[in-house]
Amino acid sequence: MKSKYLTLVALACAGIYGIAQNNIAEEVAWVVGDEPIYKSQIEEQYSQAQYEGTNIEGNPYCVIPERLAIEKLYLHQAVIDTVEVEESQVLPEVNARINLFIENLGSKEKVEEYFRKSIPEMREQLTELMKNQYTIQRVQQELTKDIKATPADVRKYFDSLS
């Protein structure tokens, strides 16, 4: 009797474990400070790179999360420095990208099918992406604004490394 009870408990636990494994909402690949980098973000960027024909040197599952980590560090610095980007700067770029997707794929429906998202979802995601990109550029410019180097200085520096 005890053996049958243990067997039933073991089977129930195994069943629950199996169900739980299929119900993973999101998998965290990396963590930068308090900010997670989700596996879905990595997969999405990899798909985007493939769509755009962008060559990724090295293992994309290492290179992409590394890029995302660096972006998160810049965005954190933007919060510290209160760097903000205007929506009016971002929206024309978002619209241009969506129009390019439609032009390349032939219709809005084909774009939605290809990216498995509605145009409004894509617009929201692209707006956040472009806002982050512009913010990162502004932080980089702010961090390097006092650095003065001529092309000759750069060549001399790299020559000294060899």
Coordinates of N, CA and C in Angstrom, one line a residue:
M1 N 0.8 -1.2 0.0 CA 0.0 0.0 0.0 C 0.9 1.3 0.0
K2 N 1.9 1.2 0.9 CA 2.8 2.4 1.0 C 3.5 2.6 -0.4
S3 N 3.9 1.5 -1.0 CA 4.6 1.6 -2.3 C 3.7 2.3 -3.4
K4 N 2.4 1.9 -3.4 CA 1.5 2.5 -4.4 C 1.3 4.0 -4.1
Y5 N 1.2 4.3 -2.8 CA 1.1 5.7 -2.5 C 2.3 6.5 -2.9
L6 N 3.5 6.1 -2.7 CA 4.7 6.7 -3.1 C 4.8 6.9 -4.6
T7 N 4.3 5.8 -5.3 CA 4.3 5.8 -6.8 C 3.4 6.9 -7.3
L8 N 2.2 7.0 -6.7 CA 1.2 8.0 -7.1 C 1.7 9.4 -6.8
V9 N 2.3 9.6 -5.7 CA 2.9 10.9 -5.3 C 4.0 11.3 -6.3
A10 N 4.9 10.3 -6.6 CA 5.9 10.6 -7.6 C 5.4 10.9 -9.0
L11 N 4.4 10.2 -9.4 CA 3.8 10.4 -10.7 C 3.1 11.8 -10.7
A12 N 2.4 12.1 -9.7 CA 1.8 13.5 -9.6 C 2.8 14.6 -9.6
C13 N 3.9 14.4 -8.9 CA 5.0 15.4 -8.9 C 5.6 15.5 -10.3
A14 N 5.8 14.4 -10.9 CA 6.4 14.4 -12.2 C 5.5 15.1 -13.2
G15 N 4.1 14.9 -13.1 CA 3.2 15.5 -14.0 C 3.1 17.0 -13.7
I16 N 3.1 17.4 -12.5 CA 3.1 18.9 -12.2 C 4.4 19.5 -12.7
Y17 N 5.6 18.9 -12.5 CA 6.8 19.4 -13.0 C 6.8 19.6 -14.5
G18 N 6.2 18.6 -15.2 CA 6.1 18.6 -16.7 C 5.2 19.8 -17.1
I19 N 4.1 20.0 -16.4 CA 3.2 21.1 -16.7 C 3.9 22.4 -16.5
A20 N 4.6 22.5 -15.4 CA 5.3 23.7 -15.0 C 6.4 24.1 -16.1
Q21 N 7.1 23.1 -16.6 CA 8.1 23.3 -17.6 C 7.5 23.9 -18.9
N22 N 6.3 23.5 -19.2 CA 5.6 24.1 -20.4 C 5.0 25.4 -20.2
N23 N 4.9 25.9 -18.9 CA 4.3 27.2 -18.6 C 5.3 28.3 -18.3
I24 N 6.5 28.2 -18.8 CA 7.5 29.2 -18.5 C 7.0 30.5 -19.3
A25 N 6.8 31.6 -18.6 CA 6.3 32.8 -19.2 C 7.5 33.5 -19.9
E26 N 8.6 33.6 -19.3 CA 9.8 34.3 -19.8 C 11.0 33.7 -19.1
E27 N 12.1 33.5 -19.9 CA 13.3 33.0 -19.4 C 14.3 34.2 -19.4
V28 N 14.9 34.4 -18.2 CA 16.0 35.4 -18.1 C 17.3 34.8 -18.5
A29 N 18.0 35.5 -19.5 CA 19.2 35.0 -19.9 C 20.4 35.6 -19.2
W30 N 20.3 36.9 -19.0 CA 21.4 37.7 -18.3 C 20.7 38.7 -17.4
V31 N 21.4 39.2 -16.4 CA 20.9 40.2 -15.5 C 22.0 41.3 -15.4
V32 N 21.6 42.6 -15.7 CA 22.6 43.7 -15.6 C 22.0 44.6 -14.5
G33 N 22.7 44.6 -13.3 CA 22.2 45.3 -12.2 C 20.8 44.7 -11.8
D34 N 19.8 45.5 -11.8 CA 18.4 45.0 -11.6 C 17.6 44.7 -12.8
E35 N 18.3 44.9 -14.0 CA 17.6 44.8 -15.3 C 17.8 43.4 -15.9
P36 N 16.7 42.7 -16.2 CA 16.9 41.4 -16.8 C 17.0 41.5 -18.3
I37 N 17.7 40.6 -19.0 CA 17.8 40.5 -20.4 C 17.1 39.1 -20.7
Y38 N 15.9 39.2 -21.3 CA 15.2 38.0 -21.6 C 15.6 37.3 -22.8
K39 N 15.4 36.0 -22.8 CA 15.8 35.1 -23.9 C 15.0 35.6 -25.2
S40 N 13.7 36.0 -25.0 CA 12.9 36.5 -26.1 C 13.5 37.7 -26.7
Q41 N 14.1 38.6 -25.9 CA 14.8 39.8 -26.5 C 15.9 39.4 -27.4
I42 N 16.7 38.4 -26.9 CA 17.8 37.9 -27.7 C 17.4 37.3 -29.0
E43 N 16.3 36.4 -28.9 CA 15.8 35.8 -30.1 C 15.2 36.8 -31.1
E44 N 14.6 37.8 -30.6 CA 14.0 38.9 -31.4 C 15.1 39.7 -32.2
Q45 N 16.1 40.0 -31.4 CA 17.2 40.7 -32.1 C 17.9 39.9 -33.1
Y46 N 18.1 38.6 -32.8 CA 18.7 37.7 -33.8 C 17.8 37.6 -35.0
S47 N 16.5 37.5 -34.9 CA 15.6 37.4 -36.0 C 15.7 38.7 -36.8
Q48 N 15.8 39.8 -36.1 CA 15.9 41.1 -36.8 C 17.2 41.2 -37.6
A49 N 18.3 40.7 -37.0 CA 19.5 40.8 -37.7 C 19.5 39.9 -39.0
Q50 N 18.9 38.7 -38.8 CA 18.7 37.8 -40.0 C 17.9 38.5 -41.1
Y51 N 16.8 39.2 -40.7 CA 15.9 39.8 -41.6 C 16.7 40.9 -42.4
E52 N 17.5 41.7 -41.6 CA 18.2 42.8 -42.2 C 19.5 42.3 -42.9
G53 N 19.8 41.1 -42.8 CA 21.1 40.5 -43.4 C 22.3 41.0 -42.7
T54 N 22.2 41.3 -41.4 CA 23.3 41.8 -40.6 C 24.2 40.6 -40.2
N55 N 25.5 40.7 -40.4 CA 26.4 39.6 -40.0 C 26.8 39.9 -38.6
I56 N 26.6 38.8 -37.8 CA 27.0 38.9 -36.4 C 28.3 38.1 -36.2
E57 N 29.4 38.7 -35.9 CA 30.7 38.0 -35.7 C 30.7 37.4 -34.3
G58 N 30.8 36.1 -34.3 CA 30.8 35.3 -33.1 C 29.5 34.7 -32.8
N59 N 29.3 34.1 -31.7 CA 28.1 33.4 -31.3 C 27.0 34.4 -31.0
P60 N 25.9 34.5 -31.7 CA 24.9 35.5 -31.5 C 24.3 35.4 -30.1
Y61 N 24.3 34.2 -29.5 CA 23.8 34.1 -28.1 C 24.7 34.6 -27.1
C62 N 25.9 35.0 -27.5 CA 26.8 35.8 -26.6 C 26.9 37.2 -27.0
V63 N 27.0 37.5 -28.3 CA 27.2 38.8 -28.8 C 26.0 39.7 -28.5
I64 N 24.8 39.2 -28.8 CA 23.6 40.0 -28.6 C 23.3 40.3 -27.2
P65 N 23.4 39.4 -26.2 CA 23.2 39.8 -24.8 C 24.2 40.8 -24.3
E66 N 25.4 40.6 -24.8 CA 26.5 41.6 -24.5 C 26.1 43.0 -24.9
R67 N 25.6 43.1 -26.2 CA 25.2 44.4 -26.7 C 24.1 45.0 -25.8
L68 N 23.1 44.1 -25.5 CA 22.0 44.5 -24.7 C 22.4 45.0 -23.3
A69 N 23.4 44.3 -22.7 CA 23.9 44.7 -21.4 C 24.6 46.1 -21.5
I70 N 25.3 46.3 -22.5 CA 26.0 47.6 -22.7 C 24.9 48.7 -22.9
E71 N 23.9 48.4 -23.7 CA 22.8 49.4 -23.8 C 22.1 49.7 -22.5
K72 N 21.9 48.6 -21.7 CA 21.3 48.9 -20.4 C 22.1 49.7 -19.5
L73 N 23.4 49.6 -19.6 CA 24.4 50.4 -18.8 C 24.2 51.9 -19.3
Y74 N 24.2 52.1 -20.6 CA 24.0 53.5 -21.1 C 22.7 54.1 -20.7
L75 N 21.6 53.3 -20.7 CA 20.3 53.7 -20.3 C 20.3 54.1 -18.8
H76 N 21.0 53.3 -18.1 CA 21.1 53.6 -16.6 C 21.8 54.9 -16.4
Q77 N 22.9 55.2 -17.2 CA 23.6 56.4 -17.1 C 22.7 57.6 -17.5
A78 N 21.8 57.3 -18.5 CA 20.9 58.4 -19.0 C 19.9 58.8 -17.8
V79 N 19.5 57.8 -17.1 CA 18.6 58.1 -15.9 C 19.4 59.0 -14.9
I80 N 20.6 58.6 -14.6 CA 21.4 59.4 -13.7 C 21.6 60.8 -14.2
D81 N 21.9 60.9 -15.5 CA 22.2 62.3 -16.0 C 20.9 63.0 -16.5
T82 N 19.8 62.4 -16.3 CA 18.5 62.9 -16.8 C 18.5 63.3 -18.3
V83 N 19.0 62.4 -19.1 CA 19.0 62.6 -20.6 C 17.7 62.1 -21.1
E84 N 17.0 63.0 -21.8 CA 15.7 62.6 -22.4 C 15.7 62.9 -23.9
V85 N 14.9 62.1 -24.6 CA 14.7 62.3 -26.0 C 13.2 62.6 -26.3
E86 N 13.0 63.5 -27.2 CA 11.7 64.0 -27.6 C 11.0 63.0 -28.5
E87 N 9.7 62.8 -28.3 CA 8.9 61.9 -29.1 C 8.9 62.4 -30.6
S88 N 9.0 63.7 -30.8 CA 9.0 64.2 -32.1 C 10.2 63.8 -32.9
Q89 N 11.3 63.5 -32.2 CA 12.5 63.0 -32.9 C 12.4 61.6 -33.2
V90 N 11.6 60.8 -32.5 CA 11.5 59.3 -32.6 C 10.5 58.9 -33.6
L91 N 9.3 59.5 -33.6 CA 8.2 59.1 -34.4 C 8.4 59.0 -35.9
P92 N 9.1 60.0 -36.5 CA 9.4 59.9 -37.9 C 10.2 58.7 -38.3
E93 N 11.2 58.4 -37.4 CA 12.0 57.2 -37.7 C 11.2 55.9 -37.6
V94 N 10.3 55.8 -36.6 CA 9.4 54.7 -36.4 C 8.6 54.5 -37.6
N95 N 7.9 55.6 -38.1 CA 7.1 55.5 -39.3 C 7.8 55.1 -40.5
A96 N 9.0 55.6 -40.6 CA 9.9 55.3 -41.8 C 10.2 53.8 -41.8
R97 N 10.5 53.2 -40.6 CA 10.8 51.8 -40.6 C 9.6 50.9 -40.9
I98 N 8.5 51.3 -40.3 CA 7.3 50.5 -40.6 C 7.0 50.6 -42.1
N99 N 7.1 51.7 -42.7 CA 6.8 51.9 -44.1 C 7.8 51.1 -44.9
L100 N 9.1 51.0 -44.5 CA 10.1 50.2 -45.2 C 9.7 48.7 -45.1
F101 N 9.3 48.3 -44.0 CA 8.8 46.9 -43.8 C 7.7 46.6 -44.8
I102 N 6.7 47.5 -44.8 CA 5.6 47.3 -45.7 C 6.0 47.3 -47.2
E103 N 6.9 48.2 -47.5 CA 7.4 48.2 -48.9 C 8.1 46.9 -49.2
N104 N 9.0 46.4 -48.3 CA 9.8 45.2 -48.6 C 8.9 44.0 -48.6
L105 N 7.9 43.9 -47.8 CA 7.1 42.7 -47.7 C 5.8 42.7 -48.5
G106 N 5.4 43.9 -48.9 CA 4.3 44.0 -49.8 C 3.0 44.5 -49.2
S107 N 2.7 44.3 -47.9 CA 1.5 44.7 -47.3 C 1.6 44.7 -45.8
K108 N 0.7 45.4 -45.2 CA 0.7 45.5 -43.7 C 0.4 44.1 -43.2
E109 N -0.5 43.3 -43.8 CA -0.8 42.0 -43.4 C 0.4 41.1 -43.4
K110 N 1.2 41.2 -44.5 CA 2.4 40.4 -44.6 C 3.4 40.8 -43.5
V111 N 3.5 42.0 -43.2 CA 4.4 42.5 -42.1 C 4.0 41.9 -40.8
E112 N 2.7 42.0 -40.5 CA 2.2 41.4 -39.3 C 2.4 39.9 -39.2
E113 N 2.2 39.3 -40.3 CA 2.4 37.8 -40.3 C 3.9 37.5 -40.1
Y114 N 4.8 38.2 -40.8 CA 6.2 38.0 -40.7 C 6.7 38.2 -39.3
F115 N 6.3 39.3 -38.7 CA 6.8 39.6 -37.3 C 6.0 39.1 -36.2
R116 N 4.8 38.5 -36.6 CA 3.9 37.9 -35.6 C 3.4 38.9 -34.6
K117 N 3.2 40.2 -35.1 CA 2.7 41.3 -34.3 C 1.9 42.2 -35.1
S118 N 0.9 42.8 -34.4 CA 0.1 43.8 -35.2 C 1.0 45.1 -35.4
I119 N 0.6 45.9 -36.3 CA 1.3 47.1 -36.6 C 1.3 48.0 -35.4
P120 N 0.2 48.2 -34.6 CA 0.3 49.0 -33.4 C 1.3 48.5 -32.4
E121 N 1.4 47.1 -32.3 CA 2.3 46.5 -31.3 C 3.8 46.8 -31.8
M122 N 4.0 46.7 -33.1 CA 5.3 47.0 -33.7 C 5.6 48.4 -33.5
R123 N 4.7 49.3 -33.7 CA 4.9 50.8 -33.5 C 5.3 51.1 -32.1
E124 N 4.6 50.5 -31.1 CA 5.0 50.7 -29.7 C 6.4 50.2 -29.4
Q125 N 6.7 49.0 -29.9 CA 8.0 48.4 -29.7 C 9.1 49.2 -30.3
L126 N 8.9 49.6 -31.6 CA 9.9 50.4 -32.3 C 10.1 51.7 -31.7
T127 N 9.0 52.3 -31.2 CA 9.1 53.6 -30.5 C 10.0 53.5 -29.3
E128 N 9.8 52.5 -28.5 CA 10.7 52.3 -27.3 C 12.2 52.0 -27.8
L129 N 12.3 51.2 -28.8 CA 13.6 50.8 -29.3 C 14.4 52.1 -29.8
M130 N 13.7 52.9 -30.6 CA 14.3 54.1 -31.2 C 14.6 55.1 -30.1
K131 N 13.7 55.2 -29.2 CA 13.9 56.2 -28.1 C 15.2 55.8 -27.3
N132 N 15.3 54.5 -27.1 CA 16.5 54.0 -26.4 C 17.8 54.2 -27.2
Q133 N 17.7 54.0 -28.5 CA 18.9 54.2 -29.3 C 19.3 55.7 -29.3
Y134 N 18.3 56.6 -29.5 CA 18.6 58.0 -29.4 C 19.2 58.4 -28.1
T135 N 18.6 57.9 -27.0 CA 19.1 58.2 -25.7 C 20.6 57.7 -25.5
I136 N 20.8 56.5 -26.0 CA 22.2 55.9 -25.9 C 23.2 56.8 -26.6
Q137 N 22.8 57.2 -27.8 CA 23.7 58.1 -28.6 C 23.9 59.4 -27.9
R138 N 22.9 60.0 -27.2 CA 23.1 61.2 -26.5 C 24.1 61.0 -25.3
V139 N 23.9 59.9 -24.6 CA 24.8 59.6 -23.5 C 26.2 59.4 -24.0
Q140 N 26.4 58.7 -25.1 CA 27.7 58.5 -25.6 C 28.4 59.8 -26.0
Q141 N 27.6 60.7 -26.7 CA 28.1 62.0 -27.0 C 28.5 62.8 -25.8
E142 N 27.7 62.7 -24.8 CA 28.0 63.5 -23.6 C 29.2 63.0 -22.9
L143 N 29.4 61.6 -22.9 CA 30.6 61.0 -22.3 C 31.9 61.3 -23.0
T144 N 31.8 61.5 -24.3 CA 33.0 61.7 -25.1 C 33.1 63.2 -25.7
K145 N 32.3 64.1 -25.2 CA 32.4 65.4 -25.8 C 33.7 66.2 -25.5
D146 N 34.4 65.8 -24.5 CA 35.6 66.5 -24.2 C 36.9 65.8 -24.7
I147 N 36.7 64.7 -25.4 CA 37.8 64.0 -25.9 C 38.1 64.5 -27.3
K148 N 39.3 65.0 -27.5 CA 39.8 65.5 -28.7 C 40.9 64.7 -29.3
A149 N 40.7 64.1 -30.5 CA 41.7 63.3 -31.1 C 41.6 63.5 -32.6
T150 N 42.7 63.7 -33.2 CA 42.8 63.8 -34.7 C 43.0 62.4 -35.2
P151 N 42.7 62.2 -36.5 CA 43.0 60.9 -37.1 C 44.5 60.5 -37.0
A152 N 45.4 61.5 -37.0 CA 46.8 61.1 -36.8 C 47.0 60.6 -35.4
D153 N 46.3 61.2 -34.4 CA 46.4 60.7 -33.0 C 45.9 59.2 -32.9
V154 N 44.8 59.0 -33.6 CA 44.3 57.6 -33.5 C 45.2 56.6 -34.2
R155 N 45.8 57.0 -35.4 CA 46.7 56.1 -36.0 C 47.9 55.8 -35.2
K156 N 48.4 56.9 -34.5 CA 49.6 56.8 -33.7 C 49.3 55.8 -32.5
Y157 N 48.1 56.0 -31.9 CA 47.7 55.1 -30.8 C 47.7 53.6 -31.3
F158 N 47.0 53.4 -32.4 CA 46.9 52.0 -32.8 C 48.3 51.4 -33.3
D159 N 49.1 52.3 -33.9 CA 50.5 51.8 -34.2 C 51.3 51.4 -33.0
S160 N 51.1 52.2 -31.9 CA 51.8 51.9 -30.7 C 51.4 50.5 -30.1
L161 N 50.2 50.0 -30.4 CA 49.7 48.8 -29.9 C 50.4 47.6 -30.6
S162 N 50.8 47.8 -31.8 CA 51.4 46.6 -32.5 C 52.8 46.4 -32.3

